[in-house]
mmCIF file of C-alpha atoms in Angstrom:
data_model
loop_
_atom_site.group_PDB
_atom_site.id
_atom_site.type_symbol
_atom_site.label_atom_id
_atom_site.label_comp_id
_atom_site.label_asym_id
_atom_site.label_seq_id
_atom_site.Cartn_x
_atom_site.Cartn_y
_atom_site.Cartn_z
ATOM 1 C CA MET B 1 -6.697 1.736 -10.353
ATOM 2 C CA SER B 2 -5.214 -1.732 -10.228
ATOM 3 C CA ALA B 3 -1.867 -2.595 -11.767
ATOM 4 C CA ILE B 4 -3.192 -6.115 -12.392
ATOM 5 C CA SER B 5 -5.994 -6.562 -14.889
ATOM 6 C CA ILE B 6 -9.411 -7.472 -13.570
ATOM 7 C CA ASP B 7 -9.755 -10.026 -16.379
ATOM 8 C CA LEU B 8 -6.680 -11.894 -15.119
ATOM 9 C CA ALA B 9 -8.055 -11.782 -11.576
ATOM 10 C CA MET B 10 -11.423 -13.118 -12.722
ATOM 11 C CA ARG B 11 -9.729 -15.994 -14.585
ATOM 12 C CA HIS B 12 -7.505 -16.736 -11.590
ATOM 13 C CA LEU B 13 -10.549 -17.098 -9.348
ATOM 14 C CA LEU B 14 -12.708 -18.836 -11.969
ATOM 15 C CA ALA B 15 -15.260 -16.243 -10.919
ATOM 16 C CA GLU B 16 -18.669 -15.452 -12.324
ATOM 17 C CA PRO B 17 -19.355 -12.073 -13.983
ATOM 18 C CA GLU B 18 -21.656 -11.033 -11.117
ATOM 19 C CA ASP B 19 -18.639 -11.224 -8.759
ATOM 20 C CA ARG B 20 -16.706 -8.549 -10.704
ATOM 21 C CA VAL B 21 -17.441 -5.617 -8.370
ATOM 22 C CA LEU B 22 -16.395 -7.626 -5.309
ATOM 23 C CA ILE B 23 -13.245 -8.873 -7.038
ATOM 24 C CA GLU B 24 -12.258 -5.356 -8.129
ATOM 25 C CA ALA B 25 -12.436 -4.200 -4.502
ATOM 26 C CA GLN B 26 -10.566 -7.238 -3.229
ATOM 27 C CA LEU B 27 -7.902 -6.903 -5.940
ATOM 28 C CA GLU B 28 -7.256 -3.315 -4.880
ATOM 29 C CA ALA B 29 -6.989 -4.502 -1.258
ATOM 30 C CA ALA B 30 -4.594 -7.301 -2.214
ATOM 31 C CA GLU B 31 -2.412 -4.880 -4.172
ATOM 32 C CA GLU B 32 -2.401 -2.346 -1.334
ATOM 33 C CA ALA B 33 -1.406 -5.064 1.154
ATOM 34 C CA ALA B 34 1.442 -6.105 -1.133
ATOM 35 C CA MET B 35 2.621 -2.505 -1.546
ATOM 36 C CA GLN B 36 2.539 -1.972 2.225
ATOM 37 C CA PHE B 37 4.622 -5.130 2.716
ATOM 38 C CA LEU B 38 7.086 -4.030 0.025
ATOM 39 C CA ASN B 39 7.311 -0.440 1.327
ATOM 40 C CA ARG B 40 7.078 0.636 -2.296
ATOM 41 C CA ARG B 41 4.460 1.249 -4.948
ATOM 42 C CA PHE B 42 4.098 -0.757 -8.121
ATOM 43 C CA PHE B 43 2.484 0.333 -11.340
ATOM 44 C CA ALA B 44 1.173 -1.255 -14.529
ATOM 45 C CA THR B 45 3.637 0.529 -16.846
ATOM 46 C CA GLN B 46 6.967 2.334 -16.778
ATOM 47 C CA GLU B 47 5.154 5.473 -17.890
ATOM 48 C CA ALA B 48 2.983 5.289 -14.765
ATOM 49 C CA VAL B 49 6.109 4.859 -12.608
ATOM 50 C CA ASP B 50 7.782 7.858 -14.230
ATOM 51 C CA SER B 51 4.654 9.989 -13.879
ATOM 52 C CA ALA B 52 4.283 9.159 -10.190
ATOM 53 C CA LYS B 53 7.968 9.811 -9.496
ATOM 54 C CA ALA B 54 7.777 13.179 -11.252
ATOM 55 C CA GLY B 55 5.448 14.523 -8.547
ATOM 56 C CA VAL B 56 7.471 13.390 -5.535
ATOM 57 C CA LEU B 57 9.660 16.486 -5.134
ATOM 58 C CA ALA B 58 6.719 18.895 -5.279
ATOM 59 C CA LYS B 59 4.803 16.870 -2.674
ATOM 60 C CA LEU B 60 7.819 16.837 -0.358
ATOM 61 C CA LYS B 61 8.309 20.596 -0.682
ATOM 62 C CA GLN B 62 4.610 21.212 -0.006
ATOM 63 C CA ALA B 63 4.716 18.922 3.052
ATOM 64 C CA ARG B 64 7.829 20.640 4.418
ATOM 65 C CA ALA B 65 6.185 24.051 4.036
ATOM 66 C CA ALA B 66 3.042 22.797 5.772
ATOM 67 C CA ASN B 67 5.201 21.338 8.538
ATOM 68 C CA THR B 68 6.989 24.651 9.068
ATOM 69 C CA THR B 69 3.644 26.434 9.302
ATOM 70 C CA ALA B 70 2.285 23.849 11.758
ATOM 71 C CA VAL B 71 5.413 23.988 13.933
ATOM 72 C CA ASP B 72 5.309 27.792 13.997
ATOM 73 C CA ALA B 73 1.641 27.681 15.033
ATOM 74 C CA ALA B 74 2.395 25.081 17.724
ATOM 75 C CA MET B 75 5.182 27.203 19.173
ATOM 76 C CA LEU B 76 2.684 30.032 19.751
ATOM 77 C CA GLU B 77 0.564 27.764 21.970
ATOM 78 C CA THR B 78 0.955 28.628 25.668
ATOM 79 C CA ASP B 79 -0.413 25.330 26.985
ATOM 80 C CA GLU B 80 2.668 23.082 27.023
ATOM 81 C CA SER B 81 0.792 19.793 26.736
ATOM 82 C CA LEU B 82 -1.191 21.102 23.785
ATOM 83 C CA GLN B 83 1.988 22.450 22.213
ATOM 84 C CA VAL B 84 3.618 19.013 22.473
ATOM 85 C CA ARG B 85 0.560 17.404 20.895
ATOM 86 C CA LEU B 86 0.507 19.917 18.034
ATOM 87 C CA LEU B 87 4.216 19.385 17.392
ATOM 88 C CA ASP B 88 3.642 15.622 17.348
ATOM 89 C CA HIS B 89 0.796 16.030 14.842
ATOM 90 C CA ALA B 90 3.040 18.159 12.626
ATOM 91 C CA ARG B 91 5.842 15.590 12.826
ATOM 92 C CA GLN B 92 3.474 12.711 12.047
ATOM 93 C CA ALA B 93 1.925 14.484 9.057
ATOM 94 C CA LEU B 94 5.372 15.126 7.587
ATOM 95 C CA ALA B 95 6.485 11.546 8.273
ATOM 96 C CA GLU B 96 3.440 10.164 6.448
ATOM 97 C CA VAL B 97 4.118 12.267 3.359
ATOM 98 C CA GLU B 98 7.807 11.320 3.433
ATOM 99 C CA ALA B 99 6.972 7.606 3.724
ATOM 100 C CA GLU B 100 4.584 7.805 0.767
ATOM 101 C CA ALA B 101 7.164 9.789 -1.224
ATOM 102 C CA ASP B 102 9.762 7.105 -0.529
ATOM 103 C CA ALA B 103 7.310 4.375 -1.570
ATOM 104 C CA VAL B 104 6.718 6.155 -4.877
ATOM 105 C CA ALA B 105 10.417 6.974 -5.363
ATOM 106 C CA TYR B 106 11.177 3.240 -5.054
ATOM 107 C CA GLY B 107 8.272 2.450 -7.403
ATOM 108 C CA ILE B 108 8.580 -0.367 -9.919
ATOM 109 C CA VAL B 109 6.613 -1.908 -12.738
ATOM 110 C CA VAL B 110 4.549 -4.864 -11.561
ATOM 111 C CA ASN B 111 6.255 -8.141 -12.471
ATOM 112 C CA ALA B 112 5.251 -11.816 -12.544
ATOM 113 C CA ALA B 113 6.210 -12.493 -8.914
ATOM 114 C CA ILE B 114 4.282 -9.481 -7.602
ATOM 115 C CA THR B 115 1.301 -10.406 -9.769
ATOM 116 C CA ALA B 116 1.353 -13.985 -8.468
ATOM 117 C CA ALA B 117 1.590 -12.778 -4.857
ATOM 118 C CA CYS B 118 -1.354 -10.420 -5.321
ATOM 119 C CA LEU B 119 -3.408 -13.152 -6.954
ATOM 120 C CA LEU B 120 -2.642 -15.488 -4.034
ATOM 121 C CA LYS B 121 -3.802 -12.808 -1.597
ATOM 122 C CA LEU B 122 -6.853 -12.157 -3.767
ATOM 123 C CA GLY B 123 -7.683 -15.869 -3.751
ATOM 124 C CA HIS B 124 -7.540 -15.880 0.026
ATOM 125 C CA LEU B 125 -9.785 -12.815 0.282
ATOM 126 C CA PHE B 126 -12.271 -14.254 -2.189
ATOM 127 C CA ALA B 127 -12.410 -17.714 -0.581
ATOM 128 C CA ASN B 128 -12.549 -16.427 3.000
ATOM 129 C CA ARG B 129 -15.090 -13.622 3.061
ATOM 130 C CA GLU B 130 -15.540 -13.745 6.825
ATOM 131 C CA GLU B 131 -13.028 -13.165 9.621
ATOM 132 C CA VAL B 132 -13.771 -16.489 11.276
ATOM 133 C CA ILE B 133 -13.637 -19.952 9.741
ATOM 134 C CA THR B 134 -15.203 -22.793 11.693
ATOM 135 C CA GLY B 135 -14.876 -26.510 11.286
ATOM 136 C CA THR B 136 -11.575 -26.535 9.440
ATOM 137 C CA THR B 137 -7.844 -26.408 10.000
ATOM 138 C CA ALA B 138 -5.994 -23.611 8.226
ATOM 139 C CA ALA B 139 -2.329 -23.613 7.275
ATOM 140 C CA GLU B 140 -0.246 -20.993 5.483
ATOM 141 C CA LEU B 141 1.495 -22.322 2.394
ATOM 142 C CA PRO B 142 5.300 -22.108 2.719
ATOM 143 C CA LEU B 143 5.830 -20.483 -0.686
ATOM 144 C CA ALA B 144 2.961 -18.059 -0.415
ATOM 145 C CA SER B 145 2.703 -14.371 -1.266
ATOM 146 C CA LYS B 146 5.307 -13.062 1.198
ATOM 147 C CA SER B 147 7.923 -15.393 -0.258
ATOM 148 C CA LEU B 148 7.206 -14.036 -3.734
ATOM 149 C CA LEU B 149 7.346 -10.422 -2.545
ATOM 150 C CA ALA B 150 10.391 -10.604 -0.247
ATOM 151 C CA PRO B 151 13.069 -10.060 -2.959
ATOM 152 C CA TYR B 152 11.441 -6.743 -3.939
ATOM 153 C CA ARG B 153 11.027 -5.374 -0.419
ATOM 154 C CA VAL B 154 12.878 -2.161 0.489
ATOM 155 C CA ARG B 155 13.564 -0.183 3.670
ATOM 156 C CA MET B 156 12.614 -2.965 6.046
ATOM 157 C CA GLY B 157 14.101 -1.360 9.139
ATOM 158 C CA VAL B 158 14.857 -3.427 12.183
#
């Protein structure tokens, strides 16, 4: 479910009612892209943030237990190359759960800058429905969505 209202998205795009299903899908994609860039989740309300954060510890414990089981099973494998692959799968599965847990733990309520960035991305998705544009010159706007999102980004790494 989107943190940004579909009615706001429809007004932003000056879209027709028959475009609603497409815009809902594109809005979810725009929000997911923003959350991936931010390395954190955003939610419509503080209650939604609190609810999501409440489940983080249980998910981490469940993932750690599953990892222990997978590592134990991998160690029983006699084929060394298969054992290495199974250990890598176990490590990757745990890393994915930990990354999602961190994204939720750093969760915030959607704000005006995040909303504007998502609407910019949505506008791009709606206007450019194909991967290739011919007969035109494209340029990224200097104060586009990434500039709006950058102050809220966490855990950027190197």
